[in-house]
XYZ file of C-alpha atoms in Angstrom:
539
model
C -40.102 39.605 78.794
C -43.688 40.628 79.160
C -45.073 44.100 78.733
C -46.652 44.250 82.187
C -45.243 46.394 85.003
C -42.656 44.778 87.232
C -43.698 46.618 90.373
C -42.201 45.337 93.612
C -43.522 46.614 96.921
C -41.153 48.109 99.472
C -42.028 45.465 102.039
C -41.745 42.494 99.768
C -38.784 40.105 100.163
C -35.868 40.569 97.797
C -36.146 38.497 94.665
C -33.462 37.630 92.151
C -34.636 40.322 89.782
C -34.633 42.881 92.570
C -31.093 41.915 93.531
C -30.073 42.287 89.914
C -31.721 45.716 89.884
C -29.687 46.811 92.901
C -26.499 45.818 91.124
C -27.412 47.731 87.991
C -28.351 50.826 89.981
C -24.718 51.318 90.778
C -24.703 49.655 94.194
C -27.284 52.152 95.393
C -28.014 50.590 98.778
C -24.723 48.778 99.325
C -22.662 51.915 98.929
C -24.951 54.257 100.831
C -23.284 53.507 104.176
C -19.737 52.968 103.018
C -19.790 55.890 100.586
C -21.723 58.797 102.081
C -22.656 61.591 99.727
C -20.001 64.259 99.905
C -21.520 67.736 99.955
C -19.992 69.258 96.878
C -19.316 72.982 96.910
C -19.883 74.598 93.561
C -16.713 74.583 91.562
C -15.430 77.498 89.527
C -16.688 77.726 85.983
C -14.952 79.493 83.161
C -16.667 81.285 80.338
C -14.247 81.625 77.442
C -10.986 82.997 78.925
C -12.465 84.842 81.892
C -11.576 83.084 85.152
C -14.053 83.027 87.987
C -12.916 83.371 91.580
C -16.167 83.007 93.450
C -19.200 81.006 92.487
C -22.400 81.078 94.459
C -25.505 78.963 94.140
C -28.742 80.829 94.168
C -32.211 79.407 93.965
C -34.462 81.298 91.635
C -38.153 80.960 92.433
C -40.151 81.825 89.342
C -43.642 83.149 89.662
C -46.039 80.187 89.924
C -47.538 79.559 86.541
C -50.098 76.982 85.638
C -49.185 76.209 82.094
C -50.324 73.536 79.674
C -47.908 70.694 79.029
C -47.416 71.568 75.402
C -45.864 74.901 76.383
C -43.210 73.021 78.344
C -43.067 75.287 81.410
C -42.563 73.693 84.794
C -44.952 75.141 87.408
C -43.261 76.494 90.564
C -39.915 74.813 89.979
C -36.603 75.695 91.600
C -33.536 75.689 89.414
C -29.948 75.926 90.735
C -28.260 78.872 89.065
C -24.500 79.421 89.060
C -23.267 82.999 89.299
C -19.778 84.175 88.480
C -17.638 86.863 90.055
C -14.374 87.771 88.413
C -11.226 89.259 89.848
C -11.141 92.042 87.294
C -14.210 93.726 85.876
C -14.994 92.619 82.339
C -13.846 94.919 79.557
C -16.450 97.321 78.224
C -18.464 96.006 75.284
C -17.362 96.999 71.839
C -19.125 99.774 69.971
C -20.481 97.235 67.486
C -22.043 95.259 70.297
C -23.583 98.419 71.790
C -25.169 99.199 68.449
C -26.542 95.672 68.192
C -26.775 94.058 71.641
C -28.185 90.854 70.187
C -25.216 90.288 67.915
C -23.162 87.187 68.620
C -19.844 87.672 70.435
C -16.668 87.015 68.444
C -16.047 83.336 67.841
C -13.771 81.711 70.400
C -10.439 80.746 68.834
C -10.180 77.035 68.205
C -7.932 75.389 70.764
C -4.915 73.527 69.441
C -4.754 69.846 70.277
C -1.619 67.769 69.936
C -1.508 65.157 67.214
C -0.735 62.499 69.809
C -4.021 63.234 71.628
C -5.951 63.131 68.343
C -4.291 59.849 67.357
C -5.158 58.221 70.690
C -8.790 59.246 70.349
C -9.009 58.168 66.707
C -7.280 54.816 67.153
C -9.557 53.754 69.956
C -10.384 50.267 71.212
C -12.965 49.857 68.432
C -10.348 50.276 65.713
C -7.849 48.159 67.653
C -10.338 45.287 67.794
C -11.114 45.720 64.100
C -7.406 45.724 63.185
C -6.611 42.623 65.260
C -9.563 40.583 63.964
C -9.076 41.450 60.288
C -5.285 40.991 60.443
C -5.528 37.518 62.012
C -8.098 36.411 59.462
C -6.104 37.771 56.518
C -3.066 35.848 57.778
C -5.234 32.721 57.925
C -6.500 33.268 54.372
C -2.945 33.762 53.117
C -1.770 30.575 54.842
C -4.742 28.655 53.447
C -3.967 29.935 49.940
C -0.408 28.572 50.091
C -1.537 25.289 51.651
C -0.125 25.885 55.160
C -3.462 25.929 57.054
C -4.774 22.373 57.309
C -7.883 23.271 59.312
C -8.989 25.691 56.596
C -8.645 22.988 53.963
C -11.038 20.690 55.847
C -13.354 23.256 57.496
C -13.412 26.306 55.277
C -17.150 26.723 55.823
C -16.640 26.719 59.604
C -14.280 29.695 59.323
C -16.907 31.564 57.318
C -19.761 30.824 59.707
C -17.634 31.196 62.848
C -16.783 34.778 61.920
C -20.398 35.577 61.015
C -21.627 34.047 64.286
C -19.215 36.207 66.292
C -20.360 39.283 64.356
C -23.978 38.517 65.286
C -23.113 37.899 68.953
C -21.415 41.292 69.277
C -24.681 43.013 68.338
C -27.043 40.704 70.219
C -28.959 42.326 73.090
C -29.036 39.208 75.273
C -25.345 38.379 74.888
C -24.261 41.955 75.612
C -26.506 42.159 78.682
C -24.815 38.949 79.863
C -21.370 40.525 79.414
C -22.436 43.592 81.412
C -23.855 41.467 84.241
C -20.641 39.448 84.500
C -18.560 42.629 84.517
C -20.684 44.473 87.091
C -21.028 41.595 89.537
C -17.460 40.450 89.024
C -15.632 43.784 89.365
C -17.631 46.368 91.285
C -16.568 45.428 94.834
C -12.849 44.680 94.515
C -11.330 45.614 91.164
C -8.965 48.597 90.854
C -10.128 51.527 88.743
C -7.717 50.749 85.893
C -9.251 47.294 85.429
C -12.805 48.663 85.497
C -11.818 51.256 82.896
C -10.291 48.573 80.654
C -13.396 46.377 80.863
C -15.682 49.363 80.222
C -13.670 50.241 77.128
C -14.019 46.663 75.866
C -17.788 46.690 76.462
C -18.195 50.014 74.666
C -16.131 49.022 71.641
C -17.216 45.434 70.942
C -18.592 46.845 67.709
C -15.033 46.622 66.397
C -15.224 42.843 66.775
C -18.617 42.893 65.034
C -17.288 44.830 62.038
C -14.023 42.903 61.867
C -15.662 39.474 62.005
C -18.348 40.429 59.488
C -15.759 41.641 56.981
C -13.516 38.640 57.680
C -16.419 36.239 57.226
C -17.144 37.781 53.832
C -13.464 37.404 52.869
C -13.446 33.727 53.883
C -16.694 33.216 51.985
C -15.188 34.774 48.865
C -12.122 32.557 49.289
C -14.373 29.491 49.597
C -16.318 30.387 46.457
C -13.110 30.875 44.487
C -11.884 27.507 45.740
C -15.159 25.857 44.695
C -15.045 27.441 41.229
C -11.422 26.324 40.746
C -12.477 22.763 41.539
C -15.866 23.064 39.820
C -15.369 19.808 37.968
C -15.779 17.948 41.264
C -18.582 20.103 42.695
C -22.286 19.829 42.039
C -23.730 22.867 40.185
C -26.281 23.495 42.965
C -23.504 23.935 45.533
C -21.714 26.426 43.284
C -24.919 28.378 42.587
C -25.998 28.686 46.234
C -22.442 29.642 47.219
C -22.347 32.501 44.725
C -25.797 33.738 45.762
C -24.856 33.609 49.457
C -21.634 35.496 48.775
C -23.439 38.284 46.906
C -26.083 38.702 49.632
C -23.562 38.779 52.475
C -21.384 41.344 50.682
C -24.396 43.603 50.011
C -25.431 43.332 53.665
C -21.935 44.325 54.822
C -21.550 47.206 52.367
C -24.915 48.655 53.426
C -23.639 48.922 57.017
C -20.800 51.302 56.158
C -21.128 54.519 58.212
C -21.833 56.806 55.261
C -24.783 54.653 54.184
C -25.995 54.072 57.746
C -25.870 57.753 58.740
C -27.148 59.351 55.533
C -29.560 56.707 54.231
C -30.936 54.961 57.316
C -33.846 53.257 55.558
C -31.533 51.946 52.835
C -29.249 50.585 55.548
C -32.120 48.814 57.307
C -33.630 47.414 54.128
C -30.363 45.943 52.899
C -28.521 45.129 56.103
C -31.503 43.525 57.806
C -33.709 42.043 55.076
C -30.923 41.012 52.725
C -28.967 39.821 55.750
C -31.871 37.535 56.674
C -32.054 36.285 53.095
C -28.306 35.684 53.211
C -28.776 33.645 56.391
C -31.394 31.499 54.643
C -29.142 30.864 51.645
C -26.280 30.116 54.044
C -28.360 27.277 55.475
C -28.968 25.898 51.979
C -25.299 26.274 51.082
C -24.166 24.489 54.269
C -26.630 21.608 53.900
C -25.857 21.055 50.221
C -22.115 21.427 50.707
C -22.024 18.869 53.522
C -24.434 16.449 51.854
C -22.445 16.192 48.625
C -19.463 13.826 48.777
C -16.674 15.184 46.570
C -14.714 11.909 46.542
C -17.655 9.733 45.523
C -19.418 12.395 43.475
C -22.800 11.582 45.035
C -25.218 12.852 47.709
C -25.057 11.575 51.299
C -28.551 11.629 52.765
C -27.839 10.207 56.234
C -28.633 12.568 59.126
C -25.533 11.664 61.130
C -23.112 13.049 58.551
C -25.041 16.340 58.529
C -25.510 16.739 62.305
C -21.882 15.953 63.090
C -20.500 18.853 61.039
C -19.281 22.082 62.662
C -20.814 24.195 59.933
C -24.353 23.085 60.782
C -24.049 24.061 64.444
C -22.563 27.428 63.589
C -25.585 28.036 61.360
C -27.946 26.897 64.141
C -26.513 29.333 66.688
C -26.467 32.145 64.129
C -30.174 31.629 63.553
C -30.988 31.438 67.271
C -29.198 34.677 68.143
C -30.744 36.499 65.188
C -34.234 35.419 66.288
C -33.926 36.060 70.059
C -34.483 39.859 69.965
C -37.371 39.547 67.530
C -39.140 37.005 69.717
C -39.572 39.800 72.274
C -41.111 42.184 69.711
C -44.371 43.746 70.941
C -46.762 46.513 69.961
C -47.119 48.541 73.155
C -49.216 51.556 74.177
C -47.409 54.874 74.451
C -48.294 58.332 75.780
C -46.712 61.195 73.862
C -46.036 64.583 75.446
C -44.929 67.427 73.180
C -43.410 70.159 75.350
C -42.027 72.000 72.318
C -41.838 71.560 68.531
C -38.296 70.244 68.962
C -38.993 67.312 71.287
C -41.420 64.450 71.893
C -41.435 62.702 75.287
C -42.660 59.099 75.045
C -43.952 57.352 78.164
C -44.099 53.543 78.381
C -45.217 51.096 81.032
C -42.628 49.200 83.099
C -39.688 50.518 85.094
C -36.144 50.008 83.832
C -32.591 49.798 85.094
C -30.219 52.636 84.303
C -28.032 52.785 81.215
C -30.376 50.950 78.827
C -31.548 51.949 75.353
C -34.634 50.892 73.437
C -35.519 50.645 69.763
C -38.940 51.783 68.576
C -40.759 51.861 65.251
C -44.221 52.529 63.859
C -44.012 49.248 61.950
C -43.028 45.791 63.078
C -40.085 45.224 60.723
C -38.574 48.445 59.392
C -37.263 51.838 60.510
C -36.193 51.159 64.092
C -34.552 54.000 65.990
C -32.709 53.771 69.308
C -33.226 56.188 72.211
C -31.940 56.372 75.766
C -34.332 55.232 78.509
C -35.167 57.372 81.548
C -36.604 55.600 84.579
C -36.599 55.975 88.347
C -35.958 52.235 88.685
C -37.498 48.841 88.065
C -40.196 49.535 90.665
C -41.246 52.875 89.209
C -43.818 51.385 86.841
C -42.895 53.468 83.781
C -40.036 54.734 81.672
C -39.530 57.554 79.185
C -37.701 58.260 75.931
C -36.697 61.716 74.703
C -36.967 61.951 70.922
C -35.411 65.094 69.486
C -36.664 66.132 66.055
C -33.895 65.355 63.560
C -35.429 63.376 60.688
C -38.682 62.126 59.212
C -39.320 59.553 61.935
C -38.859 61.873 64.902
C -40.712 64.672 63.102
C -43.691 62.345 62.690
C -43.747 61.744 66.462
C -44.409 65.468 66.942
C -46.701 66.051 63.960
C -48.693 62.823 64.321
C -48.209 61.333 67.814
C -48.823 57.560 67.840
C -51.014 55.668 70.307
C -48.863 52.544 70.028
C -45.363 51.732 68.777
C -43.439 48.537 68.137
C -40.482 47.782 70.399
C -38.360 44.887 71.547
C -39.006 44.129 75.202
C -35.369 43.029 75.486
C -33.490 46.330 75.761
C -29.818 46.680 74.976
C -27.149 48.113 77.236
C -25.262 51.300 76.467
C -21.896 52.159 77.955
C -23.696 54.056 80.724
C -24.884 50.691 82.033
C -21.296 50.112 83.191
C -21.617 53.021 85.654
C -22.662 50.464 88.284
C -19.047 49.287 88.405
C -17.723 52.635 89.673
C -17.996 54.217 93.118
C -18.420 57.839 92.000
C -18.724 59.407 88.578
C -19.919 62.309 86.443
C -22.578 62.086 83.737
C -22.344 65.036 81.342
C -24.709 65.525 78.422
C -25.947 68.161 76.015
C -29.457 68.633 74.629
C -31.416 65.437 74.091
C -28.457 63.476 75.447
C -30.210 63.818 78.806
C -32.293 60.818 77.694
C -29.284 58.503 77.916
C -27.737 60.147 80.996
C -30.511 60.910 83.464
C -31.323 57.421 84.757
C -27.785 56.886 86.037
C -27.955 59.993 88.242
C -31.512 59.258 89.374
C -30.839 55.669 90.393
C -27.417 56.189 92.011
C -26.625 58.887 94.614
C -22.946 58.662 93.698
C -23.238 60.200 90.236
C -23.117 63.923 89.402
C -25.249 65.313 86.540
C -24.098 68.103 84.231
C -26.666 69.048 81.584
C -25.891 71.742 79.010
C -28.784 72.844 76.825
C -30.843 75.728 75.525
C -34.000 76.790 77.383
C -34.189 73.375 79.018
C -37.416 73.717 81.013
C -39.427 75.097 78.109
C -37.906 72.741 75.537
C -38.174 69.496 77.518
C -41.193 70.289 79.689
C -42.361 69.578 83.225
C -42.000 65.795 83.081
C -38.235 65.802 82.575
C -37.776 68.780 84.901
C -39.764 66.982 87.591
C -37.730 63.794 87.232
C -34.558 65.817 87.755
C -35.624 67.978 90.694
C -37.535 65.219 92.486
C -34.662 62.728 92.403
C -31.357 64.619 92.299
C -30.160 66.926 95.065
C -29.105 70.461 94.013
C -25.527 69.837 95.186
C -25.327 66.852 92.820
C -26.159 68.602 89.559
C -25.364 71.556 87.336
C -27.998 72.587 84.791
C -26.470 75.041 82.348
C -29.043 76.919 80.245
C -27.130 78.380 77.312
C -29.992 80.724 76.456
C -30.067 82.297 79.916
C -26.274 82.256 80.348
C -25.540 83.671 76.915
C -23.585 80.671 75.650
C -21.920 77.390 76.505
C -19.554 77.038 79.435
C -15.930 76.085 79.192
C -16.989 72.448 79.450
C -13.475 71.070 79.940
C -12.728 73.357 82.877
C -16.160 72.614 84.318
C -15.438 68.877 84.173
C -12.022 69.348 85.780
C -13.498 71.261 88.695
C -16.350 68.852 89.358
C -13.973 65.900 88.902
C -11.797 67.074 91.786
C -14.528 68.403 94.075
C -16.823 65.382 93.680
C -14.049 62.790 93.826
C -15.100 61.053 90.603
C -13.480 57.976 89.107
C -14.870 58.272 85.590
C -16.865 60.548 83.267
C -19.458 59.425 80.730
C -20.217 61.917 77.940
C -23.288 62.058 75.700
C -23.113 64.930 73.223
C -22.945 65.824 69.560
C -19.671 65.238 67.757
C -18.254 68.725 68.288
C -19.048 68.746 71.999
C -17.896 65.167 72.449
C -14.563 65.809 70.719
C -13.913 68.937 72.756
C -14.575 67.235 76.096
C -12.759 63.993 75.223
C -9.670 65.892 74.043
C -9.636 68.040 77.174
C -10.127 65.080 79.510
C -7.351 63.080 77.860
C -4.972 66.035 78.102
C -5.829 66.448 81.805
C -5.459 62.736 82.581
C -9.158 62.361 83.395
C -10.828 59.026 82.640
C -13.705 59.639 80.222
C -15.862 57.689 77.788
C -17.579 59.612 75.014
C -20.180 59.007 72.378
C -18.937 56.479 69.821
C -19.138 57.062 66.091
C -17.875 53.729 64.763
C -16.407 53.513 61.291
């Protein structure tokens, strides 16, 4: 991919890339006639335990203000506001609250969730994949140890490299984009909802295959090294040495990817998982070449090319190397415009329009400290895309304190689960805070998706650019913007989703939120029998 804009005029003939764009936009044009937009009356919203009977939509016209971008105020914008009317008047405020009106209301009691619901959410498709992959490989290792697995005796290195290759594929941007394309084109027009949901779950949780194969590959490698050491009298010392070194590097790379390390020590994770992983790949090549070139029966080296090329292990190593290099071939240093609407957020603007549901990795350096953010774009023909970077750590803080002129990024973007929205006819995209960065493109590029955004002081925090993208592309009847600062707290998000689900006629819900919000909505949706996909925290 190049860094230039892929702008296609409205009168130009449809190209392959444009056709692909239409598919990824959630059958924007194809479904416009067959699926007209249903005017959606506002659905009742519940704050805590107070039930609303009537809900009206008012349009509040603020006084026109010409404000600088850094203050994050949208000039002359109209924001849909939901008002509530209850059957019974609310109880009078307590004396404590009258004395201190700004005091927080009593904490809402934590809702009880059945253990069966919690188990279903915990043992998701990710963990099922992990369990299946690791179990099958452990059975294979056990059979090989007792001499009942003939293939392992002759191709032990192939089992090591085959698992590692599959682990790399499940995290490769190009391969995953291919899986999404096959799923979208193959299912969107005919498949029943249950099949689309199953495929979406597989696409979201392929990380379980990645983790399972990586761990299994390390186990097979350890088994191979033990086997070599047991028969060390027949092996050449160089084969034993490179095998041990490769084993140590691969194990370190895998251990550094454990969630606790990845979440709490991101730079340590990158330095070990990436750099040591690359070093482990290099030593794997040496180990494979030496192991195949040394003839155990004759006790001498075979230097003919045919014996090396014909081995499975070599080709596994070749494909591992190719798929590791593909994303880095597209690495570019690109110009970026940084808007700082508030101290909490940096809005990054890049050239080139994008399809919905994609994420991009950016860094100030070419090799280290890459961070992924959702991409906002009006489409491939828009000429630009945005990332919302909320201040959470040193990297995002530096974007606000010292805005860059250029950043490093891979031109080949990777697909998030939201990319699968193109398979469904109608859906809901709910997000909180900076989660709007991953959710907004879907609702902009498809008229059949409903946006629910819950956040604090949204216009001031995120500024006129994001507010303009919302109000210029999404009709008021197709969105709910809930400002917790103006409303005095969060809505009953589960009840809100239930109401919009029925009134909008949705098939699926995609959730982007923090862990507490994600758990609450996922638990409520599962209890109500609503199909939902939440943010994934893999283990």
